[in-house]
Coordinates of C-alpha atoms in Angstrom, one line a residue:
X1 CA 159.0 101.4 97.1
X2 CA 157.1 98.1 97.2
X3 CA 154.9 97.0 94.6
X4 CA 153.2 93.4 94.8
X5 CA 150.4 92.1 92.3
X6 CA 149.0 88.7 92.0
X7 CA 148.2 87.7 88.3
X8 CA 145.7 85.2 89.5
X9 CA 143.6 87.8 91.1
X10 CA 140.1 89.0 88.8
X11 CA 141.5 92.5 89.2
X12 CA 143.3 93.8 86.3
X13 CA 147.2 94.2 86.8
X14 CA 147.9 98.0 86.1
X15 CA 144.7 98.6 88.8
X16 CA 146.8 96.7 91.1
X17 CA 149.7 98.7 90.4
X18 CA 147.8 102.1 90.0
X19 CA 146.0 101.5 93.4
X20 CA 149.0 100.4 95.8
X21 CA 150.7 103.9 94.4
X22 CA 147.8 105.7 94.7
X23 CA 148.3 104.5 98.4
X24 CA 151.9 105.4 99.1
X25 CA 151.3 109.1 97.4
X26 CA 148.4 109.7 99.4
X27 CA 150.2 108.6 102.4
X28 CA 152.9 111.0 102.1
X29 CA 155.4 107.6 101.4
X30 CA 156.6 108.5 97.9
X31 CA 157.2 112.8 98.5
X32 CA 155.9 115.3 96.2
X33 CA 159.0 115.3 93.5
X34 CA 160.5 111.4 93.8
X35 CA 160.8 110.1 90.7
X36 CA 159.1 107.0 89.9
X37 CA 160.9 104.1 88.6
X38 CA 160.6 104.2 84.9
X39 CA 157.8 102.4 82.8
X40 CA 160.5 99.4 81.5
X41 CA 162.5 99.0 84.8
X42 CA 159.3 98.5 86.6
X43 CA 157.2 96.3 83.8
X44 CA 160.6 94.1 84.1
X45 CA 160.8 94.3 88.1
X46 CA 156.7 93.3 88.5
X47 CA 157.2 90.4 85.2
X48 CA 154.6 92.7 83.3
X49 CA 154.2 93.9 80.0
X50 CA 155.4 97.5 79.6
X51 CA 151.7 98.3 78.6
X52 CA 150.4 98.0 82.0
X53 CA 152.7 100.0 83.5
X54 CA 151.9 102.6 80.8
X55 CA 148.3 102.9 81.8
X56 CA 149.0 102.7 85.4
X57 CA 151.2 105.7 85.8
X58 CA 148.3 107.3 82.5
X59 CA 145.8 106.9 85.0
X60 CA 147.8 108.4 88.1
X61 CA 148.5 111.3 85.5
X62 CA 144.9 112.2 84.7
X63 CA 143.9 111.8 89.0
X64 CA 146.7 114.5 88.9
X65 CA 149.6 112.6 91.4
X66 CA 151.9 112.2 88.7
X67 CA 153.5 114.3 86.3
X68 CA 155.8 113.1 83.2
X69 CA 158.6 114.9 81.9
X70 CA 160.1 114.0 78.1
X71 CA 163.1 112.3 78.6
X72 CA 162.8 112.7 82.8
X73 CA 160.2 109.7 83.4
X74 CA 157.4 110.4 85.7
X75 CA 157.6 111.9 89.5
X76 CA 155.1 112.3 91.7
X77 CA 153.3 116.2 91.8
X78 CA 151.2 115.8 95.1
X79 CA 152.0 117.8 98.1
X80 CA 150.5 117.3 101.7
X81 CA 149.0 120.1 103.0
X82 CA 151.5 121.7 106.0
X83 CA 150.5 120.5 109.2
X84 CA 149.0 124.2 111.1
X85 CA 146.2 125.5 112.5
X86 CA 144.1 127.2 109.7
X87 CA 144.3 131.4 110.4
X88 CA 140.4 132.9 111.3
X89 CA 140.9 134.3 107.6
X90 CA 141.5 130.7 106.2
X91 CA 138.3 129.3 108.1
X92 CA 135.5 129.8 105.6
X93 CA 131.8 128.2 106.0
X94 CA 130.3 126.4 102.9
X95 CA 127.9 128.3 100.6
X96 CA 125.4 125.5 101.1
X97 CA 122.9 128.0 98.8
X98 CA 125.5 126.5 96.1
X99 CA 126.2 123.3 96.5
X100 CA 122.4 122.2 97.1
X101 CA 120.5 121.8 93.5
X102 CA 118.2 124.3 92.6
X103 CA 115.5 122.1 92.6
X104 CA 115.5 121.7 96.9
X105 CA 116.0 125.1 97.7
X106 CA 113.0 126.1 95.6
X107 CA 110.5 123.2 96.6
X108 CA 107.5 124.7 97.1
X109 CA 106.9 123.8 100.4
X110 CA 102.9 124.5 101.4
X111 CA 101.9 120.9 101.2
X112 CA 104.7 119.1 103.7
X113 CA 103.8 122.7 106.1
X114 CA 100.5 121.2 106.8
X115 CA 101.1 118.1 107.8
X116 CA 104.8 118.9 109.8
X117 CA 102.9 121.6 111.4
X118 CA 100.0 119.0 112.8
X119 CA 102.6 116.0 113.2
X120 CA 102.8 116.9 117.2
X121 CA 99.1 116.0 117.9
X122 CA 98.2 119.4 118.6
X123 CA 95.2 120.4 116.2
X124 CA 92.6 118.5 114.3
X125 CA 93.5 116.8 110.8
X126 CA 91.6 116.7 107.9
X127 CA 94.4 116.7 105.6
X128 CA 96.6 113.8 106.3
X129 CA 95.3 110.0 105.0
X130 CA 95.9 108.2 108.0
X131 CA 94.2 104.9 109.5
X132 CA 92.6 105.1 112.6
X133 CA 93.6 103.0 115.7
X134 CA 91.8 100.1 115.5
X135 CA 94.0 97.7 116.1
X136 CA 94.7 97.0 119.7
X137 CA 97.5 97.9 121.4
X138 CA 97.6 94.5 123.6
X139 CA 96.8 92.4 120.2
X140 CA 100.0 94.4 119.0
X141 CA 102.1 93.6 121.6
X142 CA 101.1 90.2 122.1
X143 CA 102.0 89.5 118.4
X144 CA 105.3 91.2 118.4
X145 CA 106.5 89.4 121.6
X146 CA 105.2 85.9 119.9
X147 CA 107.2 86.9 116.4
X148 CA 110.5 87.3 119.2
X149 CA 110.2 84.6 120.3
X150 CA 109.7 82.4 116.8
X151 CA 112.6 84.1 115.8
X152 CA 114.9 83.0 118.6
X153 CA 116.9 86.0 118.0
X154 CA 118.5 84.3 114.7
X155 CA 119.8 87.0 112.3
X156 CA 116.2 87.4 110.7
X157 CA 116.0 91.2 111.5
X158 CA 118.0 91.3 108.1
X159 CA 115.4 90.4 105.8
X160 CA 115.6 89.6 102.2
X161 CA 116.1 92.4 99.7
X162 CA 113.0 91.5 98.1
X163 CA 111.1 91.1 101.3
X164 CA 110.7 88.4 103.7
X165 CA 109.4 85.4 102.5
X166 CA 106.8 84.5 105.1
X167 CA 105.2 88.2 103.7
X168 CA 105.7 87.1 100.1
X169 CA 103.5 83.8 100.2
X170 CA 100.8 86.0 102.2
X171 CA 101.0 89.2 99.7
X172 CA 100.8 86.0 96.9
X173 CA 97.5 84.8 98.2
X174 CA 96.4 88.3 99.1
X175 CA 96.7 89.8 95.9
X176 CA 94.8 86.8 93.9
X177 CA 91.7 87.6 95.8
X178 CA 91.7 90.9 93.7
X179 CA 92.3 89.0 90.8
X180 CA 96.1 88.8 90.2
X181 CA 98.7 86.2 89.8
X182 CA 102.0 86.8 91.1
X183 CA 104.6 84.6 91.3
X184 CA 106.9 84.9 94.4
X185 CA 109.7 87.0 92.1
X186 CA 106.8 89.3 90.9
X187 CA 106.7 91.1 94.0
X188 CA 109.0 93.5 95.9
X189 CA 108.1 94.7 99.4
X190 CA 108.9 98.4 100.0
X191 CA 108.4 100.6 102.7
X192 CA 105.6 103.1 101.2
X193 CA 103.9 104.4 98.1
X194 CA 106.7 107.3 97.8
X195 CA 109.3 104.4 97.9
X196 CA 107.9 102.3 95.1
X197 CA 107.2 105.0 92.7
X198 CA 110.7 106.6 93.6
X199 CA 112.7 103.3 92.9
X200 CA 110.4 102.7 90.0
X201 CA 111.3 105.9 88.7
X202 CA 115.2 105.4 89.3
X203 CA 115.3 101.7 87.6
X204 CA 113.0 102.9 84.7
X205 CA 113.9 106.6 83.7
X206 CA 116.6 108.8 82.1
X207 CA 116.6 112.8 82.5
X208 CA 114.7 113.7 79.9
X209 CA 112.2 111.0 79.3
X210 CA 108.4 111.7 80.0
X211 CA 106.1 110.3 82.0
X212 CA 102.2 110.5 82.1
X213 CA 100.4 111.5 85.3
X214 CA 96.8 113.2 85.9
X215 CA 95.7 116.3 87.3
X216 CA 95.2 117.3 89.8
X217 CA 97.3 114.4 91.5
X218 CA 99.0 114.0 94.5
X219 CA 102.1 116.5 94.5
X220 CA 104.4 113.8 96.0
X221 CA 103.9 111.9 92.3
X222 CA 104.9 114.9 90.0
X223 CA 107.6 116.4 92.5
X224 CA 109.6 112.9 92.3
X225 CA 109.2 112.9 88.7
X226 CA 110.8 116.4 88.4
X227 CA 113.3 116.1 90.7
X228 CA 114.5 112.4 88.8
X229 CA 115.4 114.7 85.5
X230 CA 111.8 113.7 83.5
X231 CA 109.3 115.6 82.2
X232 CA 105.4 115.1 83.1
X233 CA 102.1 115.1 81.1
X234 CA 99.0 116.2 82.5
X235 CA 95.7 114.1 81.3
X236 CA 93.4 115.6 83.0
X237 CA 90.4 113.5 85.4
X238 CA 87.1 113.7 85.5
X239 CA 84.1 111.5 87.3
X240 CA 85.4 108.6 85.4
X241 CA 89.0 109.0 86.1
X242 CA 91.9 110.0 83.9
X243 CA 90.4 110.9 80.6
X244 CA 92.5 108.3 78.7
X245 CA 90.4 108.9 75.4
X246 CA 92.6 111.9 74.7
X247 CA 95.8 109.8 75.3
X248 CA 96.6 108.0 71.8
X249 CA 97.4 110.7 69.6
X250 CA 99.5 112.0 72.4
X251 CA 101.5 108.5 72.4
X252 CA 102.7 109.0 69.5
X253 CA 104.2 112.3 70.1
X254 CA 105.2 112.2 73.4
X255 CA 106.6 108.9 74.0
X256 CA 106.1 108.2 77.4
X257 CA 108.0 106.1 79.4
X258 CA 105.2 105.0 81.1
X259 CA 101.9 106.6 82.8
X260 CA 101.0 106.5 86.1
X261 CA 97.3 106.5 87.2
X262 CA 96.1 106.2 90.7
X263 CA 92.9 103.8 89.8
X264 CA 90.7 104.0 92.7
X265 CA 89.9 106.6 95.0
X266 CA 92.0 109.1 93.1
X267 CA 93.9 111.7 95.1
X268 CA 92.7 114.3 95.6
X269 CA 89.6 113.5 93.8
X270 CA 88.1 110.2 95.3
X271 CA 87.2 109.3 92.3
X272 CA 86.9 105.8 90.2
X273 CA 88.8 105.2 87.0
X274 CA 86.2 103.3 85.3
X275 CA 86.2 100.1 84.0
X276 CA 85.9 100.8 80.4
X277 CA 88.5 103.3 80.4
X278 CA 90.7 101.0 82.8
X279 CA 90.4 98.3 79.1
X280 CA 91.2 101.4 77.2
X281 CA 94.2 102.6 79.1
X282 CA 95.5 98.6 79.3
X283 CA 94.9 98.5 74.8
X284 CA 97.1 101.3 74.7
X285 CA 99.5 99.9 77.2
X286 CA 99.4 96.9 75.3
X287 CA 99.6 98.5 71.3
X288 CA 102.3 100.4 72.1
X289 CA 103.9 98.8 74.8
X290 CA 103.9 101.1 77.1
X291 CA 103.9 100.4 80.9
X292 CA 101.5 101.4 83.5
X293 CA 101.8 102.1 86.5
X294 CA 98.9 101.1 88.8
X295 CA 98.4 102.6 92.2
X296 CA 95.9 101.2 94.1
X297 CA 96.2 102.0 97.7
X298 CA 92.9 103.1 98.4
X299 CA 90.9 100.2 96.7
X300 CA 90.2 98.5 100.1
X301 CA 88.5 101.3 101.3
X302 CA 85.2 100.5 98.9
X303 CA 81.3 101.4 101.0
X304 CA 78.7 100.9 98.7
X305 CA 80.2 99.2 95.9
X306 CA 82.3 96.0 95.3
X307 CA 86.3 97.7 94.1
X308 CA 86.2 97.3 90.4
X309 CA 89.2 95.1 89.3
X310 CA 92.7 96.5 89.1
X311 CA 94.1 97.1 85.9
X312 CA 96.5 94.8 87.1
X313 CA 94.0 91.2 87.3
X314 CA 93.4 91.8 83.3
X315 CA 96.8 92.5 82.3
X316 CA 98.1 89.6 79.9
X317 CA 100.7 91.0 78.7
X318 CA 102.5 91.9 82.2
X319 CA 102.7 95.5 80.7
X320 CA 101.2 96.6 84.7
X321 CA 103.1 97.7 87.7
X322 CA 101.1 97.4 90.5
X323 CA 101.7 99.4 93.6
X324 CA 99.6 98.5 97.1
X325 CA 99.9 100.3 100.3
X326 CA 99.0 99.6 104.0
X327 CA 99.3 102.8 104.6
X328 CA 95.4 103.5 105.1
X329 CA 94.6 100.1 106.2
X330 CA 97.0 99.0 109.1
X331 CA 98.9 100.4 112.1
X332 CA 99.3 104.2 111.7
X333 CA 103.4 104.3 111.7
X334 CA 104.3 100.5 110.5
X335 CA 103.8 101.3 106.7
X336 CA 104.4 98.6 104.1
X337 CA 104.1 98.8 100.2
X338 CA 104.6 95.9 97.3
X339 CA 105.0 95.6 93.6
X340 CA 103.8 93.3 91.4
X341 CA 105.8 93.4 88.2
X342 CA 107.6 91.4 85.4
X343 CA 110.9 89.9 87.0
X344 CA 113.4 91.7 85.7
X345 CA 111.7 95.2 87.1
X346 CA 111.5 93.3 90.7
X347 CA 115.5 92.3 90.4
X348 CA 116.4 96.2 89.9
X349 CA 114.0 97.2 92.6
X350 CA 115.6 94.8 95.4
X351 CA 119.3 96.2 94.0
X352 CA 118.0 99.5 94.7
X353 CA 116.8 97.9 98.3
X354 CA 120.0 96.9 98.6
X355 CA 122.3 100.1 97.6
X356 CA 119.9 102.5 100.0
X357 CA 118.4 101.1 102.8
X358 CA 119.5 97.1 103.7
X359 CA 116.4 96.1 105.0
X360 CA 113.1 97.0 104.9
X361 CA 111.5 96.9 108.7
X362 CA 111.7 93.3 109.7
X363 CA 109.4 93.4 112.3
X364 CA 106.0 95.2 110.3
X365 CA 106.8 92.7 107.7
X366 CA 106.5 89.5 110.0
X367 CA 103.3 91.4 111.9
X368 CA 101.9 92.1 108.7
X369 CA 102.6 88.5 107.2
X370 CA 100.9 87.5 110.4
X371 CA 97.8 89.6 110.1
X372 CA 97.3 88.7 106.7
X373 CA 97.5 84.9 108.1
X374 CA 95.0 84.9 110.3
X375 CA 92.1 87.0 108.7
X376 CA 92.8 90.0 110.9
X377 CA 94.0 92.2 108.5
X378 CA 91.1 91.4 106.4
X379 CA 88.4 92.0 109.4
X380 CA 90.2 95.6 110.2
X381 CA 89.9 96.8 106.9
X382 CA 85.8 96.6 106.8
X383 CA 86.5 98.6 110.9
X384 CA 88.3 100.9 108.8
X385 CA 85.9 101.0 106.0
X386 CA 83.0 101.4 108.3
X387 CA 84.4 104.0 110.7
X388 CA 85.3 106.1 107.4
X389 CA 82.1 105.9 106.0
X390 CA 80.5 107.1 109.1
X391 CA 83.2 110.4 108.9
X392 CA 82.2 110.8 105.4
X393 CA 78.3 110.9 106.1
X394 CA 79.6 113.3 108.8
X395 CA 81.3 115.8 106.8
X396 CA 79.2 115.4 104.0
X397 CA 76.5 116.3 106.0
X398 CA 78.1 119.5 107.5
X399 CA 79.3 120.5 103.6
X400 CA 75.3 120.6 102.7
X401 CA 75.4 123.6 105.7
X402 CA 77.5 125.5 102.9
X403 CA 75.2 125.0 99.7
X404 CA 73.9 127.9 100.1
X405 CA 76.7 130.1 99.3
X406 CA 77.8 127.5 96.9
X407 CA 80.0 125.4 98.1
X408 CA 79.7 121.7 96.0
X409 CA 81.4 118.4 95.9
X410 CA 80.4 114.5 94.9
X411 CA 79.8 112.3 97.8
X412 CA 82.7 109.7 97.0
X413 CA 81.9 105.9 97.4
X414 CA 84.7 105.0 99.0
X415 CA 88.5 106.2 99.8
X416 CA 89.3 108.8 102.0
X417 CA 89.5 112.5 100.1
X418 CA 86.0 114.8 99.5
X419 CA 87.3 117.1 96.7
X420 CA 85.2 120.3 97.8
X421 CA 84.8 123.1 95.3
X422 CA 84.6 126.4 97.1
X423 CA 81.9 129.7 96.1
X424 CA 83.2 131.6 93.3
X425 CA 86.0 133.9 94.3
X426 CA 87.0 132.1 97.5
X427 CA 90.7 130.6 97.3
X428 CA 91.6 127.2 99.0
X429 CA 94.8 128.9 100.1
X430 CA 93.2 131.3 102.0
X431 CA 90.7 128.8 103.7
X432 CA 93.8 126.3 104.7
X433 CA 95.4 129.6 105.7
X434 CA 92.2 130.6 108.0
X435 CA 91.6 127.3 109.6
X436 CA 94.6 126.4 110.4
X437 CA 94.4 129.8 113.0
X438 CA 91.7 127.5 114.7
X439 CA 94.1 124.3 114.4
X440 CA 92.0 122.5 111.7
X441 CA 94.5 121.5 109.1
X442 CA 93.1 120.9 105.2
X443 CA 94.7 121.4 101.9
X444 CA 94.5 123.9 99.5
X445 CA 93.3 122.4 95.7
X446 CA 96.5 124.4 93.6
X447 CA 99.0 122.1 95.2
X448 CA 97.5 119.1 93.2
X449 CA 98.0 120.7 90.4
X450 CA 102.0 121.1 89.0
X451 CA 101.8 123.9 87.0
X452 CA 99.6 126.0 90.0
X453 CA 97.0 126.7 86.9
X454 CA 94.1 124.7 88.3
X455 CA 92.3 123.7 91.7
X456 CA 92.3 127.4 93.3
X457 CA 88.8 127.4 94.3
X458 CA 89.1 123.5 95.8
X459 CA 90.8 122.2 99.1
X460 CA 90.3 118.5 99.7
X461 CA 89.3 117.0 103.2
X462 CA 90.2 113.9 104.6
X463 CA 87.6 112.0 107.0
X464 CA 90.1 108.7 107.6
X465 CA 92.0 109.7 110.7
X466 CA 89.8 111.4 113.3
X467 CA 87.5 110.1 115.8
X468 CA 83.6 110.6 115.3
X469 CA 84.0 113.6 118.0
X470 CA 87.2 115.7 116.4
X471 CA 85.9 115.1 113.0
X472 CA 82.7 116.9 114.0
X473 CA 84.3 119.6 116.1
X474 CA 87.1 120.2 113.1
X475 CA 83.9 120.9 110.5
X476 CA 82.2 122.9 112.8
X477 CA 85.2 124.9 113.2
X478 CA 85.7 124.5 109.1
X479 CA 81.9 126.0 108.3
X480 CA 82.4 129.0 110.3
X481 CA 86.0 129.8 109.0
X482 CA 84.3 129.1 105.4
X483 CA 81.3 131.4 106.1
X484 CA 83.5 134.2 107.7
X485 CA 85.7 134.4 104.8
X486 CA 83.3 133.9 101.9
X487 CA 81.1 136.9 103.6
X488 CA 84.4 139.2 104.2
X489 CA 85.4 138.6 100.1
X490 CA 81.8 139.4 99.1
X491 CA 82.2 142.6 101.2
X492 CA 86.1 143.5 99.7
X493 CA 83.9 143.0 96.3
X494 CA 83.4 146.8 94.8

């Protein structure tokens, strides 16, 4: 038995010693009942203290390789397992209903249905917030082949954990035209929305802790939230936003570890978190020190109105995290995210980068950084803006055909979501459930809500994705499912 350490290696002796046994046990070089030398005769052979030997073979004891003996010393007490075929009896499968947490085998799973099931193309979408194609393809391809060849095939494909730092300086400059600045180690590129709240989550949270989020709000944000270990808080929402009047008494009480608030365009709402209550919710941020966290992925898509400011541009105090998406604004499939957040949050978020995923597409951050560059980015989101305000005037038009049997929304100003309350006595399950039969896919209201005690009579729409054609042949096909079902539950009435 050969033992070796170095005492000018960082790694503490007995780990040196403990590790290279661990080795020759596992390898089947010291047999299951060879006595090991004893703790002074090896200390004195290695020129260590007797101490370290001590906790060597302590820790080899409690990983169960060694046993000791009272006046025998210590031998090892692992066996291999005999070299033979396992018998048919001896071949078991896993009980994978046990060894997967509770928590994913019971995910309710209506909301990802919808959009798996319309993820092949086939089918009309008014679920999923989606772009549309408006960038070329040969402006695409003519960018991507130019980034190639800048990058003369150097090892750039590895970009920083933080983000590449050509994307950086433009997300710098981009986000001071809403009013914020960043510097450089503020931000964090990510790849989407889900991403930034999830590492946020990790880097901020312990099981247990609570968090404030509205309702109804999008079930991706409440589902990671559960499945972390934390509680959530519903503040409800209203026309203005969440209803952050009602929040300070429940500060005090609750002690959340932050509150998340998706400030413009809400989903599935549309609606605008006011200014006023936008100061409100930053006081209490401030008085109690309490961070928010800002989502703001829809604030491009404004029609009528200029976006109001992002919580974010008045924050003094750098109590804000700020989450922007591109995944309603650029190419459908080359998503992109950032924070913009005090330094030390940024620091943990790239270490997270760095334990899960490397690198964070290389390629849709230098064709984004690009974009952003030259003004296109900018020009497609008003395409964008303008095409979706078209589809709303579209759908909004066809909902009027349903007023009569009571069907009522508010024209949003901007986003992508209509947040359609049904007649009384007609679910939004059973709607989603009807038209999908005609391969129009919307969602049910109840899944916005965590607790399944609100949004029965809504389903939300999305006008985003589709062409000016679909979108009008998916409501067509949406009224008369509406009007089918709303006259057979008046009939089923007694």
């Amino acid at each position: 038995m050969r033992i070796e350490i170095n005492k000018k290696r960082k790694i503490p002796l007995y780990l040196q010693i403990e590790s290279q046994l661990k080795r020759m046990i596992l390898a089947g070089n010291i047999p299951d009942g060879a006595v090991l030398p004893s703790e002074r005769k090896l200390a004195a052979q290695l020129g260590v203290h007797r101490n370290t030997v001590i906790r060597a073979y302590a820790d080899l004891k409690d990983m169960g390789l060694v046993r000791s003996d009272r006046g025998k010393g210590y031998a090892v007490c692992y066996s291999l397992p005999e070299d033979r075929p396992l018998t048919a009896e001896e071949q078991r499968s896993v009980n994978w209903s046990h060894v997967i947490k509770d928590e994913y085998l019971d995910m309710e799973e209506l909301y990802d249905d919808i959009f798996q099931r319309f993820s092949t193309g086939k089918g009309i979408s008014l679920s999923a917030g989606m772009p549309p194609f408006v960038y070329p393809e040969e402006e695409i391809a003519d960018d991507i082949v130019a980034i190639m060849n800048e990058s003369q095939l150097l090892p750039a494909y590895l970009a920083t954990y933080q983000g590449d730092g050509e994307l950086l300086r433009r997300l710098q400059d981009y986000v001071r035209t809403k009013g914020i600045e960043a510097g450089l180690r503020q931000i964090q590129v990510l790849k989407e929305t889900n991403q930034a709240l999830d590492y946020i989550i990790t880097a901020m949270t312990e099981p247990g802790d609570c968090v404030f989020i509205e309702e109804p709000c999008s079930p991706d944000v409440y589902r990671m939230i559960a499945l972390s270990g934390c509680d959530f808080f519903t503040v409800p929402v209203d026309l203005d936003g969440m209803v952050v009047e009602q929040l300070e008494p429940l500060i005090a009480t609750k002690k959340p570890k932050f509150i998340y608030v998706n400030s413009s365009y809400q989903d599935p709402t549309g609606n605008i978190l006011s200014l006023e209550r936008r100061r409100k919710l930053l006081e209490l941020s401030n008085r109690y020190r309490i961070p928010i966290v800002e989502d703001d992925a829809g604030s491009e898509m404004y029609f009528e109105d200029r976006p109001t400011p992002p919580i974010k541009s008045m924050d003094h105090c750098n109590n804000v995290i700020y989450i922007y998406s591109f995944s309603l604004t650029f190419v459908p499939g080359m998503t992109l995210a950032f924070v913009v957040a005090d330094e030390k949050l940024v620091r943990a978020l790239s270490y997270l980068v760095s334990i899960h995923i490397v690198s964070i597409g290389w390629i849709t951050q230098k064709l984004l950084a690009r974009n952003l560059e030259n003004g296109t980015y900018q020009r497609k989101c008003r395409e964008i803006a303008d095409h979706s305000r078209r589809n709303r005037d579209i759908m909004c038009a066809m909902l009027d055909r349903l007023s009569d049997i009571g069907v009522r929304y508010v024209k949003p100003r901007g986003g992508v979501y209509i947040w359609v309350k049904l007649p009384p006595g007609l679910s939004g399950r059973r709607v989603a459930e009807e038209a999908s039969r005609f391969d129009v896919a919307v969602v049910p209201g109840e899944v916005f809500y965590p607790t399944r005690k609100g949004g029965k009579e809504f389903i939300r729409l999305n006008y985003s994705y589709e062409s000016v054609e679909w979108l009008t042949e998916g409501m067509n096909r949406l009224v008369r499912v509406i009007k089918k079902t709303y006259k057979e539950i008046s009939e089923e009435k007694p």
